[in-house]
């Protein structure tokens, strides 16, 4: 069954939420806490190792009730069922959306079960050295070649879980930037380097260019045409992989029912399994599977992905925020904002609704961010005192992994302190009092006090997790996947296609032929000028 086609702005809840906005936008977060002494009871969820607190958003009980009504009017519960049942909800590509099957340990799909066994045995053999390079040496370095969903997920997870890593070093090449490829390869020993070429289509320009460069590098440096020992592939396109020269038993499956940006849970995650071992990779899948169960079985009011999706919709569609910042208080998660950019923006950056009509309300937000406390010293000025409303997700862990308690306490006091500052702000009266107490002269106070005012009332959501480990990372990533899905359902868009990436690719490949030839086609003046300038150098 296809997803319902419900225009959210025509629902009863939406109309009432507009009235709520008119009331709420005059309120300050501080006052909301004073007005209701039980906010945490209904605006926070404790689940497994997660403490999710969305009480520092500008809404009250009535707003929250209307948001849950909106989810119901947009049939979220039925839609979740359709997702897990494998209904063809990716309508424009006529596909099911079953990335959840990749982490379902009760799956009936025998191919997925076999894939897991293959990932397990292959990664163990690479780790223990029983699969060797063509000169008989054990591998020391693994290079994942892929782009978009074939890169961002494994790269983020390998980085996030490096506390759990073994002796192997995992590298990532994605861009069709020969300089970067050369920079990665120049420090590696071809005898002990193994490449994983990840491409669902095995036609992607960036990936194939890099894969062929890697192949040439092995052939030239090892003086052999037998590259098989140094390459495996993850793809749906077995024929193209074979013609590249990779052995059939070194090919890992991808499926048309799993979109690139949701594919980290299967063969695309091979580099993760090699980096931390299959047992840990399995825990990553188990974490995601637990979040799936929570998403599938929990009522709306206590359902973490649904509630966070609703908070995002409230902030963007009613309070007017255009962006959402993701701020993990852990350097291990420094690639999470990049990863979520693809997951959220490629999925929900759409302006046509499920009936094919233009949309006249806000959809996919701009996702950005970086790690706290680094970002406090970079862009937090704008979040605190800029004129834009920027809701932030703060992600933190109760425990540090290496046990440096002093640093961790400081890190987490910033985590809490920044959210408190964003909420409370500091008014002019407080600023003046503070300056006076510091014996600052009247003239300086008059001259500078306005600049020291913080409006406050800036929304934040905290996701506090016991510890960063493979299981909790799996939960976190699956949580965001389901937020993406829920928002897409309510916004009445198709979250699982990505037609918007096609046009640029097509034009780039046409222009490439012009860059490589003497001809310059009939283009606008600016494009022609670019081509001429480039030709002078090529
Ligand atoms: O950017 C578009 C996209 O299709 C992504 O969705 C995908 O993850 C990426 O390109 C890579 O595609 P492939 O895995 O086929 O090389």
Coordinates of C-alpha atoms and ligand atoms in Angstrom, one line a residue:
X1 CA 0.0 0.0 0.0
X2 CA 1.4 3.5 -0.8
X3 CA 1.7 6.2 1.8
X4 CA -1.3 8.4 2.4
X5 CA -1.3 11.7 0.6
X6 CA -2.4 14.1 3.3
X7 CA -1.6 17.8 3.1
X8 CA -0.6 18.5 6.7
X9 CA -1.6 22.2 6.5
X10 CA -5.2 21.1 5.9
X11 CA -5.5 19.1 9.1
X12 CA -7.4 20.3 12.1
X13 CA -4.3 20.0 14.3
X14 CA -2.2 22.2 11.9
X15 CA -4.9 25.0 12.0
X16 CA -4.9 24.9 15.8
X17 CA -1.1 24.8 16.0
X18 CA -1.1 28.1 14.1
X19 CA -3.2 29.6 16.9
X20 CA -0.9 28.1 19.4
X21 CA 2.1 29.7 17.7
X22 CA 0.5 33.1 18.1
X23 CA 0.3 32.5 21.8
X24 CA 3.6 30.7 22.3
X25 CA 5.7 33.1 20.3
X26 CA 5.1 35.7 22.9
X27 CA 6.3 33.4 25.7
X28 CA 9.8 32.8 27.0
X29 CA 11.1 29.4 27.7
X30 CA 11.9 30.5 31.3
X31 CA 8.2 31.4 31.8
X32 CA 7.1 28.1 30.4
X33 CA 9.1 26.3 33.1
X34 CA 7.5 28.6 35.7
X35 CA 4.0 28.0 34.4
X36 CA 4.3 24.2 34.4
X37 CA 6.1 22.4 37.1
X38 CA 5.9 19.0 35.4
X39 CA 7.3 19.8 32.0
X40 CA 9.9 17.0 32.2
X41 CA 7.2 14.5 32.8
X42 CA 5.7 14.8 29.3
X43 CA 8.6 16.5 27.4
X44 CA 11.3 13.9 28.1
X45 CA 11.7 10.2 27.5
X46 CA 13.9 7.7 29.3
X47 CA 14.5 4.6 27.2
X48 CA 17.2 2.0 27.5
X49 CA 20.5 3.9 27.8
X50 CA 18.9 7.1 26.4
X51 CA 17.7 10.2 28.3
X52 CA 16.0 12.5 25.8
X53 CA 14.9 15.9 27.1
X54 CA 12.9 18.2 24.7
X55 CA 11.5 20.4 27.5
X56 CA 13.7 23.3 26.5
X57 CA 11.6 23.9 23.3
X58 CA 9.1 26.7 23.1
X59 CA 5.9 24.6 23.6
X60 CA 3.5 23.7 26.3
X61 CA 1.2 20.8 27.1
X62 CA -1.4 22.0 24.6
X63 CA 1.1 22.4 21.8
X64 CA 2.5 18.9 22.5
X65 CA -1.0 17.4 22.4
X66 CA -1.7 19.2 19.1
X67 CA 1.6 17.9 17.6
X68 CA 0.7 14.4 18.5
X69 CA -2.8 15.0 17.0
X70 CA -1.0 16.1 13.8
X71 CA 1.0 12.9 13.7
X72 CA -2.2 10.9 14.1
X73 CA -4.1 12.9 11.5
X74 CA -1.1 12.3 9.1
X75 CA -1.4 8.5 9.9
X76 CA 2.0 8.1 11.4
X77 CA 1.2 4.7 13.0
X78 CA -0.1 3.2 9.8
X79 CA 2.9 4.6 7.9
X80 CA 5.4 3.1 10.3
X81 CA 3.7 -0.3 9.7
X82 CA 3.9 0.2 6.0
X83 CA 7.7 0.9 6.3
X84 CA 8.4 -2.3 8.3
X85 CA 6.0 -4.4 6.2
X86 CA 7.9 -3.6 3.1
X87 CA 5.1 -1.7 1.3
X88 CA 6.4 0.1 -1.8
X89 CA 6.5 3.5 -0.1
X90 CA 9.4 4.7 -2.3
X91 CA 6.7 5.3 -5.0
X92 CA 8.7 7.3 -7.5
X93 CA 11.2 4.4 -7.8
X94 CA 8.6 1.7 -7.1
X95 CA 10.6 0.2 -4.3
X96 CA 10.1 -0.9 -0.7
X97 CA 12.2 0.7 2.0
X98 CA 13.7 -2.0 4.1
X99 CA 17.0 -0.9 5.6
X100 CA 15.5 -2.1 8.9
X101 CA 15.7 -5.7 7.5
X102 CA 19.5 -5.4 7.4
X103 CA 19.5 -5.2 11.2
X104 CA 16.5 -7.5 11.9
X105 CA 17.9 -10.6 13.5
X106 CA 14.6 -12.4 12.9
X107 CA 14.6 -11.6 9.2
X108 CA 13.1 -14.2 6.9
X109 CA 15.3 -12.9 4.1
X110 CA 17.9 -15.7 3.6
X111 CA 20.1 -13.5 1.5
X112 CA 20.5 -10.9 4.3
X113 CA 21.3 -13.7 6.7
X114 CA 24.0 -15.1 4.4
X115 CA 25.4 -11.6 3.9
X116 CA 25.9 -11.3 7.7
X117 CA 27.7 -14.6 7.8
X118 CA 29.9 -13.4 4.9
X119 CA 30.7 -10.1 6.5
X120 CA 31.6 -12.0 9.7
X121 CA 33.9 -14.5 8.1
X122 CA 35.5 -12.0 5.7
X123 CA 36.2 -9.4 8.3
X124 CA 37.6 -12.0 10.7
X125 CA 39.9 -13.3 8.0
X126 CA 41.2 -9.8 7.1
X127 CA 41.7 -9.1 10.8
X128 CA 43.6 -12.4 11.6
X129 CA 45.6 -12.2 8.4
X130 CA 44.3 -15.4 6.8
X131 CA 43.4 -13.4 3.7
X132 CA 46.6 -12.0 2.5
X133 CA 47.9 -9.7 -0.3
X134 CA 49.4 -11.0 -3.5
X135 CA 52.9 -11.1 -2.1
X136 CA 51.8 -13.1 0.9
X137 CA 51.8 -10.3 3.5
X138 CA 49.0 -9.6 6.0
X139 CA 47.0 -6.4 5.5
X140 CA 47.7 -3.4 7.6
X141 CA 45.5 -0.8 5.8
X142 CA 42.0 -0.9 4.5
X143 CA 40.8 1.8 2.0
X144 CA 37.1 2.3 1.5
X145 CA 36.3 3.8 -1.9
X146 CA 32.8 5.2 -2.2
X147 CA 30.8 8.4 -2.0
X148 CA 27.6 9.6 -0.4
X149 CA 25.8 6.8 1.4
X150 CA 28.7 4.5 0.3
X151 CA 31.1 6.6 2.3
X152 CA 29.5 8.8 5.0
X153 CA 28.0 6.1 7.1
X154 CA 31.0 3.8 7.4
X155 CA 33.4 6.8 7.7
X156 CA 31.3 8.3 10.6
X157 CA 31.0 4.9 12.4
X158 CA 34.6 3.9 12.0
X159 CA 35.6 7.3 13.5
X160 CA 33.0 7.2 16.2
X161 CA 34.0 3.7 17.3
X162 CA 37.8 4.0 17.1
X163 CA 38.0 3.3 20.8
X164 CA 37.0 -0.3 19.9
X165 CA 39.3 -0.6 16.9
X166 CA 41.9 -3.2 16.3
X167 CA 45.4 -3.0 14.6
X168 CA 44.1 -2.2 11.1
X169 CA 44.0 1.4 9.9
X170 CA 40.9 2.3 7.8
X171 CA 41.0 5.1 5.3
X172 CA 38.3 6.7 3.2
X173 CA 38.5 8.1 -0.4
X174 CA 35.3 9.6 -1.8
X175 CA 35.8 12.8 -3.8
X176 CA 37.0 12.7 -7.4
X177 CA 39.9 14.7 -6.3
X178 CA 43.1 13.0 -7.5
X179 CA 45.1 15.1 -5.0
X180 CA 43.3 13.6 -2.1
X181 CA 43.5 10.0 -3.6
X182 CA 47.3 10.5 -4.0
X183 CA 47.6 11.9 -0.5
X184 CA 46.0 8.8 1.0
X185 CA 47.9 6.3 -1.2
X186 CA 51.3 8.0 -0.8
X187 CA 51.6 6.8 2.8
X188 CA 50.4 3.2 2.2
X189 CA 52.3 0.1 1.3
X190 CA 50.6 -1.6 -1.7
X191 CA 51.6 -5.1 -0.5
X192 CA 49.6 -4.6 2.7
X193 CA 46.7 -2.5 1.5
X194 CA 43.2 -3.8 0.8
X195 CA 40.5 -1.8 -1.0
X196 CA 36.7 -2.0 -0.5
X197 CA 35.0 -0.5 -3.5
X198 CA 31.4 0.5 -2.4
X199 CA 28.9 1.6 -5.0
X200 CA 25.3 0.4 -5.3
X201 CA 25.3 1.2 -9.0
X202 CA 29.0 0.7 -9.8
X203 CA 28.6 3.5 -12.3
X204 CA 29.4 6.5 -10.0
X205 CA 32.0 8.7 -11.6
X206 CA 33.9 9.5 -8.4
X207 CA 34.0 6.0 -7.1
X208 CA 35.0 4.4 -10.4
X209 CA 37.7 6.9 -11.1
X210 CA 39.2 6.3 -7.7
X211 CA 38.8 2.5 -8.0
X212 CA 40.7 2.5 -11.3
X213 CA 43.4 4.7 -9.8
X214 CA 43.8 2.3 -6.9
X215 CA 43.9 -0.7 -9.4
X216 CA 46.6 1.0 -11.4
X217 CA 48.5 1.8 -8.2
X218 CA 48.5 -1.9 -7.2
X219 CA 49.3 -3.1 -10.7
X220 CA 52.2 -0.7 -11.1
X221 CA 53.7 -1.0 -7.6
X222 CA 53.4 -4.8 -7.3
X223 CA 54.1 -5.4 -10.9
X224 CA 51.2 -7.6 -11.4
X225 CA 47.9 -7.8 -13.2
X226 CA 46.5 -10.1 -10.4
X227 CA 44.7 -7.5 -8.3
X228 CA 42.1 -9.8 -6.9
X229 CA 43.7 -10.3 -3.5
X230 CA 43.6 -6.5 -2.9
X231 CA 40.0 -5.7 -3.8
X232 CA 36.5 -6.5 -2.8
X233 CA 33.3 -4.7 -3.8
X234 CA 29.9 -3.9 -2.3
X235 CA 27.3 -3.4 -5.1
X236 CA 24.1 -4.5 -6.8
X237 CA 25.9 -4.4 -10.2
X238 CA 27.7 -7.8 -10.2
X239 CA 28.4 -7.6 -13.9
X240 CA 30.3 -4.2 -13.7
X241 CA 32.2 -5.4 -10.6
X242 CA 33.3 -8.5 -12.5
X243 CA 34.5 -6.5 -15.5
X244 CA 36.5 -4.4 -13.1
X245 CA 38.3 -7.6 -12.1
X246 CA 37.0 -8.5 -8.7
X247 CA 36.3 -12.1 -7.8
X248 CA 32.7 -13.2 -7.4
X249 CA 33.3 -14.4 -3.8
X250 CA 34.7 -11.0 -2.9
X251 CA 31.4 -9.2 -3.8
X252 CA 29.0 -8.2 -1.1
X253 CA 25.3 -7.5 -1.8
X254 CA 23.4 -4.3 -1.8
X255 CA 19.7 -4.2 -2.4
X256 CA 17.3 -2.0 -4.4
X257 CA 15.1 -1.8 -1.2
X258 CA 17.9 -0.1 0.7
X259 CA 18.8 3.5 -0.2
X260 CA 22.5 4.5 -0.2
X261 CA 22.1 6.8 2.8
X262 CA 20.4 4.0 4.8
X263 CA 22.8 1.3 3.9
X264 CA 25.5 1.3 6.6
X265 CA 23.9 -1.8 8.2
X266 CA 24.8 -4.2 5.5
X267 CA 27.8 -4.8 3.2
X268 CA 28.4 -1.0 3.2
X269 CA 29.4 -1.4 6.8
X270 CA 32.1 -3.9 6.0
X271 CA 34.9 -1.4 6.8
X272 CA 33.2 -1.0 10.3
X273 CA 33.2 -4.7 10.8
X274 CA 36.9 -4.9 9.8
X275 CA 37.8 -2.0 12.0
X276 CA 36.1 -3.2 15.2
X277 CA 35.5 -6.9 14.6
X278 CA 32.2 -8.5 13.7
X279 CA 31.1 -9.0 17.3
X280 CA 31.1 -5.2 17.8
X281 CA 29.5 -4.6 14.4
X282 CA 26.7 -7.0 15.4
X283 CA 26.2 -4.9 18.6
X284 CA 25.9 -1.8 16.3
X285 CA 23.1 -3.7 14.4
X286 CA 21.5 -4.8 17.6
X287 CA 21.3 -1.2 18.9
X288 CA 19.6 -0.2 15.7
X289 CA 17.2 -3.1 15.9
X290 CA 16.3 -2.1 19.5
X291 CA 15.5 1.4 18.3
X292 CA 13.4 -0.1 15.5
X293 CA 11.3 -2.0 18.0
X294 CA 10.9 1.1 20.1
X295 CA 9.8 3.1 17.1
X296 CA 7.4 0.4 15.9
X297 CA 5.8 -0.4 19.3
X298 CA 5.8 2.7 21.4
X299 CA 2.8 5.1 21.5
X300 CA 3.4 8.5 20.0
X301 CA 3.8 10.4 23.2
X302 CA 6.7 8.2 24.3
X303 CA 8.2 7.5 21.0
X304 CA 11.6 9.2 20.7
X305 CA 11.9 9.5 16.9
X306 CA 8.2 10.6 16.6
X307 CA 8.5 13.2 19.3
X308 CA 11.8 14.6 18.0
X309 CA 10.4 14.7 14.5
X310 CA 7.4 16.7 15.9
X311 CA 9.6 19.1 17.8
X312 CA 11.5 19.7 14.5
X313 CA 8.2 20.4 12.7
X314 CA 7.0 22.8 15.4
X315 CA 10.3 24.7 15.3
X316 CA 10.5 24.9 11.5
X317 CA 6.9 25.1 10.3
X318 CA 5.5 27.2 13.1
X319 CA 8.3 29.1 14.7
X320 CA 10.2 29.7 11.4
X321 CA 13.6 28.0 12.0
X322 CA 15.3 27.2 8.7
X323 CA 18.1 25.1 10.1
X324 CA 18.9 22.6 12.8
X325 CA 22.3 22.3 14.4
X326 CA 23.7 18.9 15.6
X327 CA 26.2 19.4 18.4
X328 CA 27.8 16.2 19.8
X329 CA 29.8 16.7 22.9
X330 CA 32.3 14.0 21.8
X331 CA 35.1 14.2 19.3
X332 CA 34.4 10.7 18.4
X333 CA 31.2 12.0 16.8
X334 CA 32.8 14.7 14.8
X335 CA 31.5 13.2 11.5
X336 CA 28.0 12.8 12.7
X337 CA 26.8 16.2 11.4
X338 CA 28.2 15.4 7.9
X339 CA 26.5 12.0 8.0
X340 CA 23.2 13.5 9.0
X341 CA 23.4 16.2 6.4
X342 CA 23.0 13.5 3.7
X343 CA 20.5 11.4 5.7
X344 CA 18.2 14.4 6.4
X345 CA 18.8 16.8 3.5
X346 CA 18.9 14.2 0.6
X347 CA 15.8 12.6 2.1
X348 CA 13.6 15.6 2.9
X349 CA 14.9 18.4 0.7
X350 CA 11.8 18.2 -1.5
X351 CA 9.4 20.8 -2.8
X352 CA 6.8 18.5 -4.4
X353 CA 4.3 16.6 -2.3
X354 CA 3.2 13.0 -2.7
X355 CA 0.4 14.0 -5.0
X356 CA 2.9 15.8 -7.3
X357 CA 1.9 19.3 -6.3
X358 CA 4.2 22.2 -5.3
X359 CA 4.6 22.6 -1.6
X360 CA 3.8 25.9 0.1
X361 CA 5.2 25.1 3.5
X362 CA 8.7 24.5 4.9
X363 CA 10.2 21.0 4.5
X364 CA 13.8 19.6 4.9
X365 CA 15.9 21.8 7.1
X366 CA 19.5 22.8 6.6
X367 CA 21.5 20.4 8.9
X368 CA 24.8 21.5 10.2
X369 CA 26.9 21.4 13.3
X370 CA 30.2 20.3 14.9
X371 CA 31.5 19.1 18.2
X372 CA 31.1 21.0 21.5
X373 CA 33.1 22.6 22.9
X374 CA 35.0 23.5 19.7
X375 CA 31.9 25.0 18.1
X376 CA 31.3 27.1 21.2
X377 CA 34.5 28.9 20.2
X378 CA 33.4 29.1 16.5
X379 CA 29.7 29.6 15.6
X380 CA 27.9 29.7 19.0
X381 CA 28.0 33.5 18.9
X382 CA 25.4 33.4 16.2
X383 CA 23.3 30.8 18.0
X384 CA 23.3 32.9 21.2
X385 CA 23.0 36.4 19.8
X386 CA 22.2 36.2 16.1
X387 CA 18.8 37.1 14.8
X388 CA 18.0 33.6 13.6
X389 CA 16.2 30.9 15.5
X390 CA 18.5 27.8 15.5
X391 CA 17.2 24.8 17.3
X392 CA 20.1 22.5 18.4
X393 CA 20.4 18.9 19.3
X394 CA 22.9 18.4 22.0
X395 CA 24.3 14.9 22.2
X396 CA 26.4 13.8 25.1
X397 CA 27.5 10.8 27.1
X398 CA 27.4 10.2 30.9
X399 CA 30.7 8.4 30.9
X400 CA 34.0 9.0 29.1
X401 CA 35.7 6.0 27.5
X402 CA 39.2 6.6 28.6
X403 CA 38.0 7.6 32.1
X404 CA 39.5 11.1 32.3
X405 CA 36.9 12.3 34.8
X406 CA 38.2 15.8 35.1
X407 CA 38.0 16.6 31.4
X408 CA 34.7 14.8 31.1
X409 CA 33.1 16.8 33.9
X410 CA 34.3 20.0 32.2
X411 CA 33.0 18.8 28.8
X412 CA 29.6 17.9 30.3
X413 CA 29.3 21.1 32.3
X414 CA 29.6 22.9 29.0
X415 CA 27.0 20.6 27.5
X416 CA 24.5 21.5 30.3
X417 CA 25.7 25.1 30.7
X418 CA 25.3 26.0 27.0
X419 CA 21.7 24.7 26.9
X420 CA 20.9 26.6 30.1
X421 CA 22.4 29.8 28.7
X422 CA 20.5 29.4 25.4
X423 CA 17.3 29.0 27.4
X424 CA 17.8 31.6 30.1
X425 CA 19.7 34.4 28.3
X426 CA 20.6 37.5 30.3
X427 CA 18.5 40.7 30.2
X428 CA 19.7 44.3 30.3
X429 CA 18.9 44.7 34.0
X430 CA 21.0 41.6 34.9
X431 CA 23.8 42.9 32.7
X432 CA 23.9 46.3 34.4
X433 CA 23.7 44.8 37.8
X434 CA 26.6 42.5 37.0
X435 CA 28.7 45.3 35.6
X436 CA 27.9 47.5 38.6
X437 CA 28.9 44.7 41.0
X438 CA 32.3 44.6 39.1
X439 CA 32.7 48.3 39.8
X440 CA 32.6 49.2 36.1
X441 CA 32.1 52.9 35.5
X442 CA 28.7 54.3 34.5
X443 CA 29.9 55.5 31.0
X444 CA 31.3 52.1 30.1
X445 CA 28.1 50.5 31.3
X446 CA 26.0 52.8 29.1
X447 CA 28.3 52.3 26.1
X448 CA 28.5 48.5 26.3
X449 CA 25.6 47.0 28.2
X450 CA 23.3 46.5 25.3
X451 CA 25.9 44.3 23.5
X452 CA 26.0 41.9 26.5
X453 CA 22.3 41.1 26.5
X454 CA 21.3 37.5 25.6
X455 CA 17.7 37.1 24.4
X456 CA 17.6 33.5 25.6
X457 CA 14.6 31.4 24.8
X458 CA 16.5 29.5 22.2
X459 CA 15.4 25.9 21.8
X460 CA 17.5 22.9 22.5
X461 CA 17.0 19.2 22.8
X462 CA 19.4 17.0 24.7
X463 CA 20.1 13.3 24.0
X464 CA 22.1 12.1 26.9
X465 CA 23.4 8.5 26.5
X466 CA 25.1 6.3 29.1
X467 CA 28.2 5.6 27.0
X468 CA 29.4 5.7 23.4
X469 CA 29.6 2.1 22.3
X470 CA 28.6 0.2 19.1
X471 CA 25.1 -0.5 20.5
X472 CA 24.3 3.0 21.5
X473 CA 25.7 4.4 18.2
X474 CA 23.4 2.0 16.4
X475 CA 20.5 3.3 18.4
X476 CA 21.4 6.9 17.8
X477 CA 21.7 6.5 14.0
X478 CA 18.5 4.5 13.8
X479 CA 16.8 7.2 15.8
X480 CA 17.7 9.9 13.3
X481 CA 16.7 7.6 10.4
X482 CA 13.2 7.3 11.9
X483 CA 13.1 11.1 12.6
X484 CA 13.7 11.6 8.9
X485 CA 11.0 9.1 8.0
X486 CA 8.4 10.6 10.4
X487 CA 9.0 14.2 9.2
X488 CA 8.7 13.0 5.6
X489 CA 5.4 11.3 6.3
X490 CA 4.0 14.5 7.9
X491 CA 5.4 16.8 5.3
X492 CA 3.7 14.6 2.7
X493 CA 6.8 14.1 0.7
X494 CA 8.8 11.1 -0.6
X495 CA 11.8 10.8 1.6
X496 CA 13.5 7.9 -0.2
X497 CA 14.3 9.2 -3.7
X498 CA 16.9 11.8 -4.6
X499 CA 16.1 13.1 -8.1
X500 CA 17.7 16.4 -7.1
X501 CA 21.2 15.0 -7.5
X502 CA 20.8 14.0 -11.1
X503 CA 20.9 17.2 -13.1
X504 CA 24.3 18.3 -11.9
X505 CA 25.8 14.9 -12.6
X506 CA 24.5 14.9 -16.2
X507 CA 25.8 18.4 -16.9
X508 CA 29.2 17.6 -15.4
X509 CA 29.6 14.6 -17.6
X510 CA 28.7 16.6 -20.8
X511 CA 31.1 19.4 -19.7
X512 CA 33.9 16.8 -19.1
X513 CA 33.8 15.9 -22.8
X514 CA 34.2 19.6 -23.7
X515 CA 37.1 20.0 -21.2
X516 CA 38.8 17.1 -22.8
X517 CA 38.2 18.3 -26.4
X518 CA 38.8 21.4 -28.4
X519 CA 35.2 22.3 -28.7
X520 CA 33.2 24.6 -26.4
X521 CA 29.5 24.2 -26.7
X522 CA 26.7 26.8 -26.7
X523 CA 26.5 27.8 -23.1
X524 CA 25.9 31.0 -21.1
X525 CA 28.7 33.5 -20.9
X526 CA 29.8 32.5 -17.4
X527 CA 30.0 28.7 -18.2
X528 CA 32.0 29.4 -21.4
X529 CA 34.4 31.5 -19.4
X530 CA 35.0 28.8 -16.9
X531 CA 35.6 26.3 -19.6
X532 CA 38.1 28.5 -21.4
X533 CA 40.0 29.2 -18.2
X534 CA 40.2 25.5 -17.4
X535 CA 41.3 24.6 -20.9
X536 CA 44.3 26.9 -20.6
X537 CA 45.6 24.7 -17.8
X538 CA 44.7 21.3 -19.2
Ligands
LIG1 O1 24.3 11.5 -4.2 C1 23.5 10.6 -4.8 C2 23.7 9.2 -4.5 O2 22.9 8.4 -5.3 C3 23.5 8.8 -3.1 O3 22.2 8.6 -2.7 C4 24.4 7.6 -3.0 O4 24.6 7.3 -1.6 C5 25.6 8.0 -3.7 O5 25.1 8.8 -4.8 C6 26.5 6.9 -4.2 O6 25.9 6.1 -5.1 P1 26.5 4.7 -5.5 O7 26.5 3.9 -4.2 O8 25.7 4.1 -6.5 O9 27.9 4.9 -6.0

